[in-house]
XYZ file of C-alpha atoms in Angstrom:
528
model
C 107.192 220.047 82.462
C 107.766 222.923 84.940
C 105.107 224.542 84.108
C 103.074 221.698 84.422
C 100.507 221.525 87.564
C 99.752 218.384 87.934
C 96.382 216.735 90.006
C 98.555 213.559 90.394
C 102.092 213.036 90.668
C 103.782 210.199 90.572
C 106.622 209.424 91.901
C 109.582 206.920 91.716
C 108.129 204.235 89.263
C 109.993 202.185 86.919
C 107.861 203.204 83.674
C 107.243 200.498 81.434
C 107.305 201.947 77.821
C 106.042 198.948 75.111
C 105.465 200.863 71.888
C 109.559 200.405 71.044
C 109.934 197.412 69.715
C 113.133 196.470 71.580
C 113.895 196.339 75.165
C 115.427 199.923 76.491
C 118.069 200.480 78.754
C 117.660 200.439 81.815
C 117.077 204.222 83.867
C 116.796 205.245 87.274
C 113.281 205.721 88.112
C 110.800 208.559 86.866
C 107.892 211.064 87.683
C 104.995 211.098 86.050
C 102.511 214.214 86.324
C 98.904 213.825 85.737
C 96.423 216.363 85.134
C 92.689 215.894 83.860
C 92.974 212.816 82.875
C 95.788 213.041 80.449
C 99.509 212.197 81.495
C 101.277 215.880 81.340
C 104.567 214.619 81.253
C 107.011 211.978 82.382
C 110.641 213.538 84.074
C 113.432 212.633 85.912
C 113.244 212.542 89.608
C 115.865 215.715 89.591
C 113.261 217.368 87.372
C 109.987 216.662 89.587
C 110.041 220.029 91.607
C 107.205 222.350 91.285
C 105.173 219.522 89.411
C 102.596 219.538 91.995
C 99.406 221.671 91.484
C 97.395 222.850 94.747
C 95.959 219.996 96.637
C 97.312 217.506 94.278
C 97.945 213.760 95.262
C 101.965 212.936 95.766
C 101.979 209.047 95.405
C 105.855 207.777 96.102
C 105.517 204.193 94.087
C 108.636 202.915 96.097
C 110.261 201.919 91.903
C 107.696 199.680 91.452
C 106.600 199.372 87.449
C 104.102 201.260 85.895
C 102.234 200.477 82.501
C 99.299 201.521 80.727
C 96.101 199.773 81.773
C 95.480 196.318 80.546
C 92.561 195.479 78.151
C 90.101 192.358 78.524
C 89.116 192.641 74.592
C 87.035 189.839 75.025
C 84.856 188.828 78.611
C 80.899 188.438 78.939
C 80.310 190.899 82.090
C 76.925 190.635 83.550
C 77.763 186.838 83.118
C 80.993 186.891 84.995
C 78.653 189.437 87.910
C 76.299 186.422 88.113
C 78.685 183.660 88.207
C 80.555 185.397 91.256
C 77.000 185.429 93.412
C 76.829 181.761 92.268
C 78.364 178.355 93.097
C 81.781 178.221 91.776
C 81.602 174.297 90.455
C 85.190 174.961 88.890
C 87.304 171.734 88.748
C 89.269 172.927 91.929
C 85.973 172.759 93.822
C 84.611 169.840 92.291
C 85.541 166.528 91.312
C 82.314 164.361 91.150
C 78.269 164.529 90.779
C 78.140 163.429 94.113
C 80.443 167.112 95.377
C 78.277 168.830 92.995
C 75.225 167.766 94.602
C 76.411 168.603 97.970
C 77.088 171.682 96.910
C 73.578 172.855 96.033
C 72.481 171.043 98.729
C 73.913 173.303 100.719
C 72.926 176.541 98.410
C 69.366 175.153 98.605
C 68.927 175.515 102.481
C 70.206 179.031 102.243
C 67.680 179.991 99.350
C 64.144 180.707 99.795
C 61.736 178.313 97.983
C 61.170 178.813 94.159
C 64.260 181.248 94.317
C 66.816 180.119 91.364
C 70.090 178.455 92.481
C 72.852 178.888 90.121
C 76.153 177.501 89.692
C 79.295 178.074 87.051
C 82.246 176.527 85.770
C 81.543 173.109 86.135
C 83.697 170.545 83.886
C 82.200 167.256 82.794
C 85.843 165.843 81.571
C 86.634 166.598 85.205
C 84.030 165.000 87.076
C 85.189 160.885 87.996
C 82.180 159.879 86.522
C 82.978 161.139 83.110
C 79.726 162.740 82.352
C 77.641 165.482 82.304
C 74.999 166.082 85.433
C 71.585 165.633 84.550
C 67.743 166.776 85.993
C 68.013 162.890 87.854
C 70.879 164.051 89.209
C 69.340 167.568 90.511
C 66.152 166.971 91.821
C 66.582 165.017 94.975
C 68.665 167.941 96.277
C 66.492 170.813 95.143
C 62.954 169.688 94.538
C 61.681 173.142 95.146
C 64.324 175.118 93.512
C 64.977 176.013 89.761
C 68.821 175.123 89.696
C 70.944 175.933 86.827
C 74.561 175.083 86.127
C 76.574 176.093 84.084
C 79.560 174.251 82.148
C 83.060 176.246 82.509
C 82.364 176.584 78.506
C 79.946 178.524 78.605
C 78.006 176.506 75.768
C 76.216 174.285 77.637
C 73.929 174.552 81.002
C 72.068 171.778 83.046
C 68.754 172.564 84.628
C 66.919 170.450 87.172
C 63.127 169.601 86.878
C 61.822 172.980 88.279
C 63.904 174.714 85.843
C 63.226 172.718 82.874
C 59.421 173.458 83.685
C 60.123 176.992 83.955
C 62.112 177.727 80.676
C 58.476 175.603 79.106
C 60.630 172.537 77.912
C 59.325 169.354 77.749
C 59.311 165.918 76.022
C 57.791 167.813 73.285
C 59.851 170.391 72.514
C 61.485 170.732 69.157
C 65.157 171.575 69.250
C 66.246 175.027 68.109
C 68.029 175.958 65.463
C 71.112 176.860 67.001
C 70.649 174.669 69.884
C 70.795 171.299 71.312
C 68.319 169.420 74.086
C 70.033 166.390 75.071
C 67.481 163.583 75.654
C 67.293 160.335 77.394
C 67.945 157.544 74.349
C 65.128 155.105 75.864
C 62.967 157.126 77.262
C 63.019 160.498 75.085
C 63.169 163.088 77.832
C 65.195 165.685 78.566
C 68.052 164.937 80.121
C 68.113 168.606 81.606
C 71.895 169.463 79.575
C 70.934 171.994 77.068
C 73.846 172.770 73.999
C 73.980 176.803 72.934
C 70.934 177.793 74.465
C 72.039 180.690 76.769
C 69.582 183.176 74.341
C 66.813 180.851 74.649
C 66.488 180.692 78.278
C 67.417 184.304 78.710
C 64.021 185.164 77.015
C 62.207 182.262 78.644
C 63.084 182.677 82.290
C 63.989 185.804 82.446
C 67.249 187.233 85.146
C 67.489 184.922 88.247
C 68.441 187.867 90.347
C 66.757 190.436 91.627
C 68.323 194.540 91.308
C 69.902 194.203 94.826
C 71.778 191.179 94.397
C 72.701 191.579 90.518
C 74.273 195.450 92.309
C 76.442 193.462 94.828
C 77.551 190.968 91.912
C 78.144 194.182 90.003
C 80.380 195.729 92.947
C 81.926 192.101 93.294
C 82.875 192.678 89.196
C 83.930 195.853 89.577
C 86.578 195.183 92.073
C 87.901 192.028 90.698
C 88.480 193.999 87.504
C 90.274 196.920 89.231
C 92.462 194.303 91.036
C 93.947 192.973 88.213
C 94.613 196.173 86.403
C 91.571 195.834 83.887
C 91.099 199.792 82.959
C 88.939 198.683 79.524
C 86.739 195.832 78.768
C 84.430 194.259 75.618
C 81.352 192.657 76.188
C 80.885 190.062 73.687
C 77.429 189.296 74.192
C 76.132 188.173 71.420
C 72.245 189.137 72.113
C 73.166 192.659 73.280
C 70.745 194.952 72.659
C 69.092 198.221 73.371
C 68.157 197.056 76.739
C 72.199 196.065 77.981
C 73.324 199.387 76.341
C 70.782 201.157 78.968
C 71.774 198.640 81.650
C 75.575 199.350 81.245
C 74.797 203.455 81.108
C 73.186 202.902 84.241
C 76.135 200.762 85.979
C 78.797 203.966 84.611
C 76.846 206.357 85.629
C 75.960 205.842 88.945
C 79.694 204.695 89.537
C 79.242 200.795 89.990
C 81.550 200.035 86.839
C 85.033 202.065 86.830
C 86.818 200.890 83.419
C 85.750 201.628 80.035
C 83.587 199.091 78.090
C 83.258 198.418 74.604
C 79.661 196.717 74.126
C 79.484 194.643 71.000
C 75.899 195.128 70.068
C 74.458 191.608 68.985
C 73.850 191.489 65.030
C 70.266 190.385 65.342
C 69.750 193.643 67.213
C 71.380 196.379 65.140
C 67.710 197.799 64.091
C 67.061 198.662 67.444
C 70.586 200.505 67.712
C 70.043 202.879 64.238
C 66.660 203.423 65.338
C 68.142 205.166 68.261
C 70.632 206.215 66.223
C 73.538 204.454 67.813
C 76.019 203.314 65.488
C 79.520 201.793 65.977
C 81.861 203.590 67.831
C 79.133 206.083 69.389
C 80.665 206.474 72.877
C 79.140 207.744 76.658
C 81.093 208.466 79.417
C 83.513 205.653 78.710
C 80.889 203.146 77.051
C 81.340 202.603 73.585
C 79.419 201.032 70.979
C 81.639 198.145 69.634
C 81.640 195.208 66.368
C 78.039 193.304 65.868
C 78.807 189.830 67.578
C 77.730 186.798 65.462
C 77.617 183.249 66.510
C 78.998 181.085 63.968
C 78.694 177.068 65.698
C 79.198 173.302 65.047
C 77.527 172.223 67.831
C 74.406 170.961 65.800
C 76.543 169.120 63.728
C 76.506 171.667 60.725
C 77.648 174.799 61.056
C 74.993 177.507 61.811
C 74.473 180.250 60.212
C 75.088 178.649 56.733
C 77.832 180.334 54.804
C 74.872 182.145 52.914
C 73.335 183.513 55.825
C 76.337 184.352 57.404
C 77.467 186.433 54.286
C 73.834 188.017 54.547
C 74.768 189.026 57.840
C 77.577 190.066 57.318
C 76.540 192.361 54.808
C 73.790 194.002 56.619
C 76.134 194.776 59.921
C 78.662 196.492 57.474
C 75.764 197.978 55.270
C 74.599 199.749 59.105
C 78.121 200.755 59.360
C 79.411 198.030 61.745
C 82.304 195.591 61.164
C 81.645 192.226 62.834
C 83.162 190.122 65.148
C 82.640 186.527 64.568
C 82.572 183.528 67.046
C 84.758 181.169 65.579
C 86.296 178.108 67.603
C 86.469 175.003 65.655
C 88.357 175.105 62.467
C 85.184 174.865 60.301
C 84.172 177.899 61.571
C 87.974 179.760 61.292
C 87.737 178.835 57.989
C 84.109 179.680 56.570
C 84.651 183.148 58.990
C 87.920 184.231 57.142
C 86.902 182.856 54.313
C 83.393 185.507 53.951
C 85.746 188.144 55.730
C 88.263 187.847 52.934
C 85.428 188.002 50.031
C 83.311 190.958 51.590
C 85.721 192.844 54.457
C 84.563 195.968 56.565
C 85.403 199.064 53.823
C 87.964 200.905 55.096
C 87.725 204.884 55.285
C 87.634 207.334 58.205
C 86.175 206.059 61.557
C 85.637 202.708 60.024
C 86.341 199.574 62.080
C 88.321 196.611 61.660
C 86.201 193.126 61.895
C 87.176 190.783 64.232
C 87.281 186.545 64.390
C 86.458 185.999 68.141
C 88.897 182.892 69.639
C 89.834 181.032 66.254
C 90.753 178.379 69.057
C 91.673 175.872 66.122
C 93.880 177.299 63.616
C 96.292 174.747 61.961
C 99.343 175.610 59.964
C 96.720 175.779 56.562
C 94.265 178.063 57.714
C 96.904 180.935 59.427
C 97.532 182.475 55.529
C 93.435 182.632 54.955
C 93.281 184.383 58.164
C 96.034 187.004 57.354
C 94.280 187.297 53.846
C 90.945 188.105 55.215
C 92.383 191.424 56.726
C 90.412 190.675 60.333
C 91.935 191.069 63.407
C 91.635 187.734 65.968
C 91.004 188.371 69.777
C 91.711 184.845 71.132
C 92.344 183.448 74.470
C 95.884 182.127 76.077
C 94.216 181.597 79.298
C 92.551 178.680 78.047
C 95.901 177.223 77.998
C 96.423 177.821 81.293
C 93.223 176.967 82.618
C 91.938 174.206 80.714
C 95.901 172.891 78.814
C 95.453 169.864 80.934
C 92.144 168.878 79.719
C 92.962 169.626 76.293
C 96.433 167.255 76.800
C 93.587 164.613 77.771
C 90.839 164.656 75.611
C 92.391 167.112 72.540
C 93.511 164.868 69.759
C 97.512 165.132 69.372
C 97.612 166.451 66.180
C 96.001 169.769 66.998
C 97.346 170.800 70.740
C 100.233 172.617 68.725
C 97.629 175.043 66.679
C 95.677 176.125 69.487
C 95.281 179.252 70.076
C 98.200 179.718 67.833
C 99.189 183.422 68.986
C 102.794 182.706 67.713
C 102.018 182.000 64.295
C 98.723 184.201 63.831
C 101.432 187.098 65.021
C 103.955 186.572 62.655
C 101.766 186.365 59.507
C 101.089 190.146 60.545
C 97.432 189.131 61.866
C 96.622 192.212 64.060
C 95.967 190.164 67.599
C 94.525 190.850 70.788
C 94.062 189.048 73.889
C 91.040 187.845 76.276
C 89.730 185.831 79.402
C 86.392 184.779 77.417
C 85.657 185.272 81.529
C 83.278 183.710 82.966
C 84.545 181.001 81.440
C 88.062 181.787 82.651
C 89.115 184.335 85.203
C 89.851 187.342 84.532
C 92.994 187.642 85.400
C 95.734 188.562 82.319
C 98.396 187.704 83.666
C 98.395 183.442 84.096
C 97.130 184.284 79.961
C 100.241 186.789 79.615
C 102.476 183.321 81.256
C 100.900 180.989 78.261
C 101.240 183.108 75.558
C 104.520 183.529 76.684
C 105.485 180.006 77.567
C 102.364 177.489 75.846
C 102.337 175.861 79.590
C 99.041 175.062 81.648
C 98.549 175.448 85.097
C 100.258 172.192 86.201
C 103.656 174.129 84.581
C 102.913 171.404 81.617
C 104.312 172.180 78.359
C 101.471 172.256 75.864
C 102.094 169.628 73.679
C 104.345 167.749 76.602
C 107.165 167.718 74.209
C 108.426 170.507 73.122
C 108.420 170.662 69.175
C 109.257 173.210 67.173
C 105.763 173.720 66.318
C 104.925 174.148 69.804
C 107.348 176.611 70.257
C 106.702 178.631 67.330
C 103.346 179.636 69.274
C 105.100 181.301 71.758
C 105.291 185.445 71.676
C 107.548 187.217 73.418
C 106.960 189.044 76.718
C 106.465 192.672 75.429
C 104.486 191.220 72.411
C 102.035 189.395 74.924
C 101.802 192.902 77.090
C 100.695 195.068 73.915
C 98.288 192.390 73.004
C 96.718 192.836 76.126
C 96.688 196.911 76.122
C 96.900 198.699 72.830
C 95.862 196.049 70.386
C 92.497 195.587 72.526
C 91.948 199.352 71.554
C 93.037 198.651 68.319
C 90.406 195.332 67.686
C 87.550 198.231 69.258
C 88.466 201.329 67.055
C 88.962 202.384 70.682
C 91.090 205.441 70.225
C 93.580 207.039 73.133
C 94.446 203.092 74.285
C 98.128 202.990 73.621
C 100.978 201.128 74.733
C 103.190 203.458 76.165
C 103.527 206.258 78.923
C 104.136 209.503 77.293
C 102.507 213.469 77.430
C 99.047 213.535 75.778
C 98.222 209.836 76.692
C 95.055 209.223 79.003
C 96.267 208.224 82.076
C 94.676 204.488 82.094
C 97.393 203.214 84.399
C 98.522 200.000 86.349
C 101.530 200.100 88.974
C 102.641 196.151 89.479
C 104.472 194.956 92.317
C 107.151 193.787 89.500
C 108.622 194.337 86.412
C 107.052 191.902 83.812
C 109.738 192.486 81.237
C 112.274 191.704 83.962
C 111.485 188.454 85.388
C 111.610 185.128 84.677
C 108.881 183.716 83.010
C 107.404 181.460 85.468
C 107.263 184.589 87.570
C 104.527 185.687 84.995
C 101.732 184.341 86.562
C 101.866 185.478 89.934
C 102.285 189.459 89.057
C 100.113 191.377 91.182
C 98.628 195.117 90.496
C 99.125 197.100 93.367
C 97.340 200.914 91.926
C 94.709 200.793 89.271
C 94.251 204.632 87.499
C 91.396 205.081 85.104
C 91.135 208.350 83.786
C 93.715 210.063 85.968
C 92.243 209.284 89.399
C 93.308 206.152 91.418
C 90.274 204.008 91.401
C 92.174 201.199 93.601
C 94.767 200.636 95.304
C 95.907 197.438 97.224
């Protein structure tokens, strides 16, 4: 350590080591030297003298906690940049059609003509009318105006006339495959709500933003991420191609994106990637080549793909050389994913990744063993329990509120687990997810069932479990080496200082922890 010079030095933190399994002991508070992106070493205060390189930054942290930057393994970024230029239609802004029409109202007379309004989050089982919005609902407020919403889902969108026209749907169109257009029962039309067709429109309309405005909902990302301590993220688009690879180079290199991402590259585009010879795990200036994302839905009524064509697909993305990560919510889909996953697994060698289930939001008791067996890992979401527990204690048949999201039992059946938002379709923010995985309560402080049951409880994971699920076991889901779990010499220095001590407070306290320093490869890339 003394002959360390460090660029960065750190100085009086609390450092919060989670690779031991139990708890230490309590010690006065450390230094932590920092040179070239890699932690040097970690001393005593009485030890710190001489650390200091010429020029180098001396940051007193006041014995505040430090711990190694937390991981969203699982967010849709470019969406979660649009929705914050958008109108947020969340629940907490919006309780009826009638609000929601006000609201792009209002966007409308701000907009120039034929210029796309867009709004996210809405929530139908929110809204006092109990329904969806629909294109009758729309047009009177924005006649001249494609308008899009989008439900807090993220599975389901309602356009307005002008959009409808503009994405070429009509009283003819056929439904696709994957998709649903909701239709008027007397009449026929289209009601304007369109089921799982995100991909659809994408290549129909085109972006709604121009490059200026998608840059400031970039910068708008970017920060939001660095707030909350985010120092890696994976894109789970499922139609990421070529063409997003290029678009995220572009956002890392000229600076507008500070943490690492892991880009899953959509399975229907891997051609496109080992024509260019980018395979899985190929990596650029912190952007890395993650799983191939497939879709695997009810919404249709039958699940899509087929378990034929999924095991097709599955075998291609491993034949290319990349595991998969699966979408998997409803317990159909759990079970056919773990059940093709457990029959034809990603081979394991050197440099080969682990495949993934994305959510498995319904898990009962039955499935939990077939998951184990099928030797994935799950990256699911506990803040969906904080966000949308109460809906799911209204509209989520009894039975099953104790087996979602089932991080307690997934964990001890030695499922390798990570954790995250799913944002835009929650925020970002770990830590109200850190609070449910730790405590199975929603926002409202509502125990999730109401009653607690021993079922309910056995979901639960303990405080330091929940904080490696949301660091080193997102590296771990990625085959994202260097991501660990603890503070130590050789590490990268992906770092978070928090205004508290997560493994020290009580657990309603959770929720409201605040970053107050964001490092990403050794150099302070915010501070608050």
């Amino acid at each position: 350590m003394r002959q360390t010079k460090a660029n960065l030095l750190l100085l009086n933190v609390r450092v919060l080591d989670l690779e031991t399994k139990l708890e230490p002991a309590p010690v006065n508070p450390l230094a932590v030297a920092i040179k070239d992106g890699t932690i040097a070493g970690v001393a005593s205060k009485d030890e710190v003298s001489g650390l200091a390189g010429p020029g180098a930054s001396v940051v007193d942290c006041g014995g505040k906690a430090l711990m190694p930057g937390l991981v969203d393994a699982h967010c849709h970024l470019l969406a979660l940049a649009a929705s914050l230029l958008g109108i947020d239609c969340g629940p907490r802004n919006v309780s009826s059609i009638q609000q929601l029409q006000q609201m792009v109202h209002r966007q409308v007379r701000e907009t120039p003509p034929g210029r796309w309004v867009r709004g996210f989050g809405y929530d139908d089982t929110a809204l006092v009318e109990g329904r969806h919005p629909n294109r009758w609902d729309l047009d009177p407020v924005s006649p001249d105006h494609p308008v899009r919403l989008d439900h807090r889902s993220g599975h389901a969108s309602v356009l307005n006339s002008r959009a409808l026209e503009l994405a070429g749907i009509n009283d003819e169109t056929p439904d696709p495959v994957e998709g649903i257009i909701d239709r008027d029962p007397a009449s026929g039309k289209p009601t304007g709500l369109l089921l799982e067709m995100a991909d659809y429109l994408r290549l129909r309309v085109g972006p709604s933003r121009d490059k200026t405005e998608f840059q400031i909902g970039v910068k708008s990302l970017n920060r939001k991420l660095l707030e909350y301590g985010i120092t890696s993220a994976h894109d789970a688009g499922p139609s990421n191609g070529l063409d997003r690879w290029q678009t995220f180079q572009e956002l890392k290199s000229s600076g507008l994106l500070s943490s690492r991402i892991v880009m899953m590259a959509g399975a229907s585009n891997l051609q496109e990637f080992q024509q260019s010879n980018l395979g899985f795990g190929y990596e650029d200036d912190g952007l890395r080549i993650g799983q191939a994302k497939i879709m695997l839905t009810s919404t249709t009524g039958s699940l899509h793909p087929g378990t034929a064509e999924l095991e097709e697909m599955v075998r291609e993305a491993h034949a290319a050389g990349f595991p998969v990560a699966i979408h998997a919510v409803e317990q159909e889909a759990v079970a056919a994913a773990s059940s093709v996953l457990t029959n034809q697994g990603m081979p394991r060698g050197i440099g080969a990744g682990r495949d993934r289930i994305e959510h498995c939001s319904e898990c009962p008791a039955e499935l939990i063993d077939q998951v184990a067996r099928s030797g994935a890992a799950v990256v699911t979401q506990p803040g969906l329990i904080y966000w949308n527990g109460d809906s799911y204690l209204a509209n989520v048949e009894p039975g099953l509120l104790p087996h979602l999201y089932p991080a307690g039992a997934l964990h001890r059946s030695g499922v390798p687990l990570a954790f995250g938002s799913d944002a835009p379709v929650t925020d970002p923010n770990p830590w109200p997810a850190i609070y449910s995985a730790v405590t199975r309560r929603t926002s409202s402080g509502t125990a999730l069932p109401r009653k607690d049951n021993q079922a309910s409880l056995d979901q639960r994971v303990p405080v330091r479990d929940a904080l490696r699920m949301y660091t080193s076991a997102g590296g771990s889901a990625a085959k994202f080496g260097g991501i660990h779990s603890g503070i130590k010499a050789g590490y990268p220095a992906d770092l978070v200082l928090l205004e508290a001590d997560p493994t020290r407070v009580d657990e309603d306290s959770l929720k409201n922890i605040r970053a107050v320093m964001t490092i990403i490869g050794g150099k302070v890339a915010w501070e608050g």
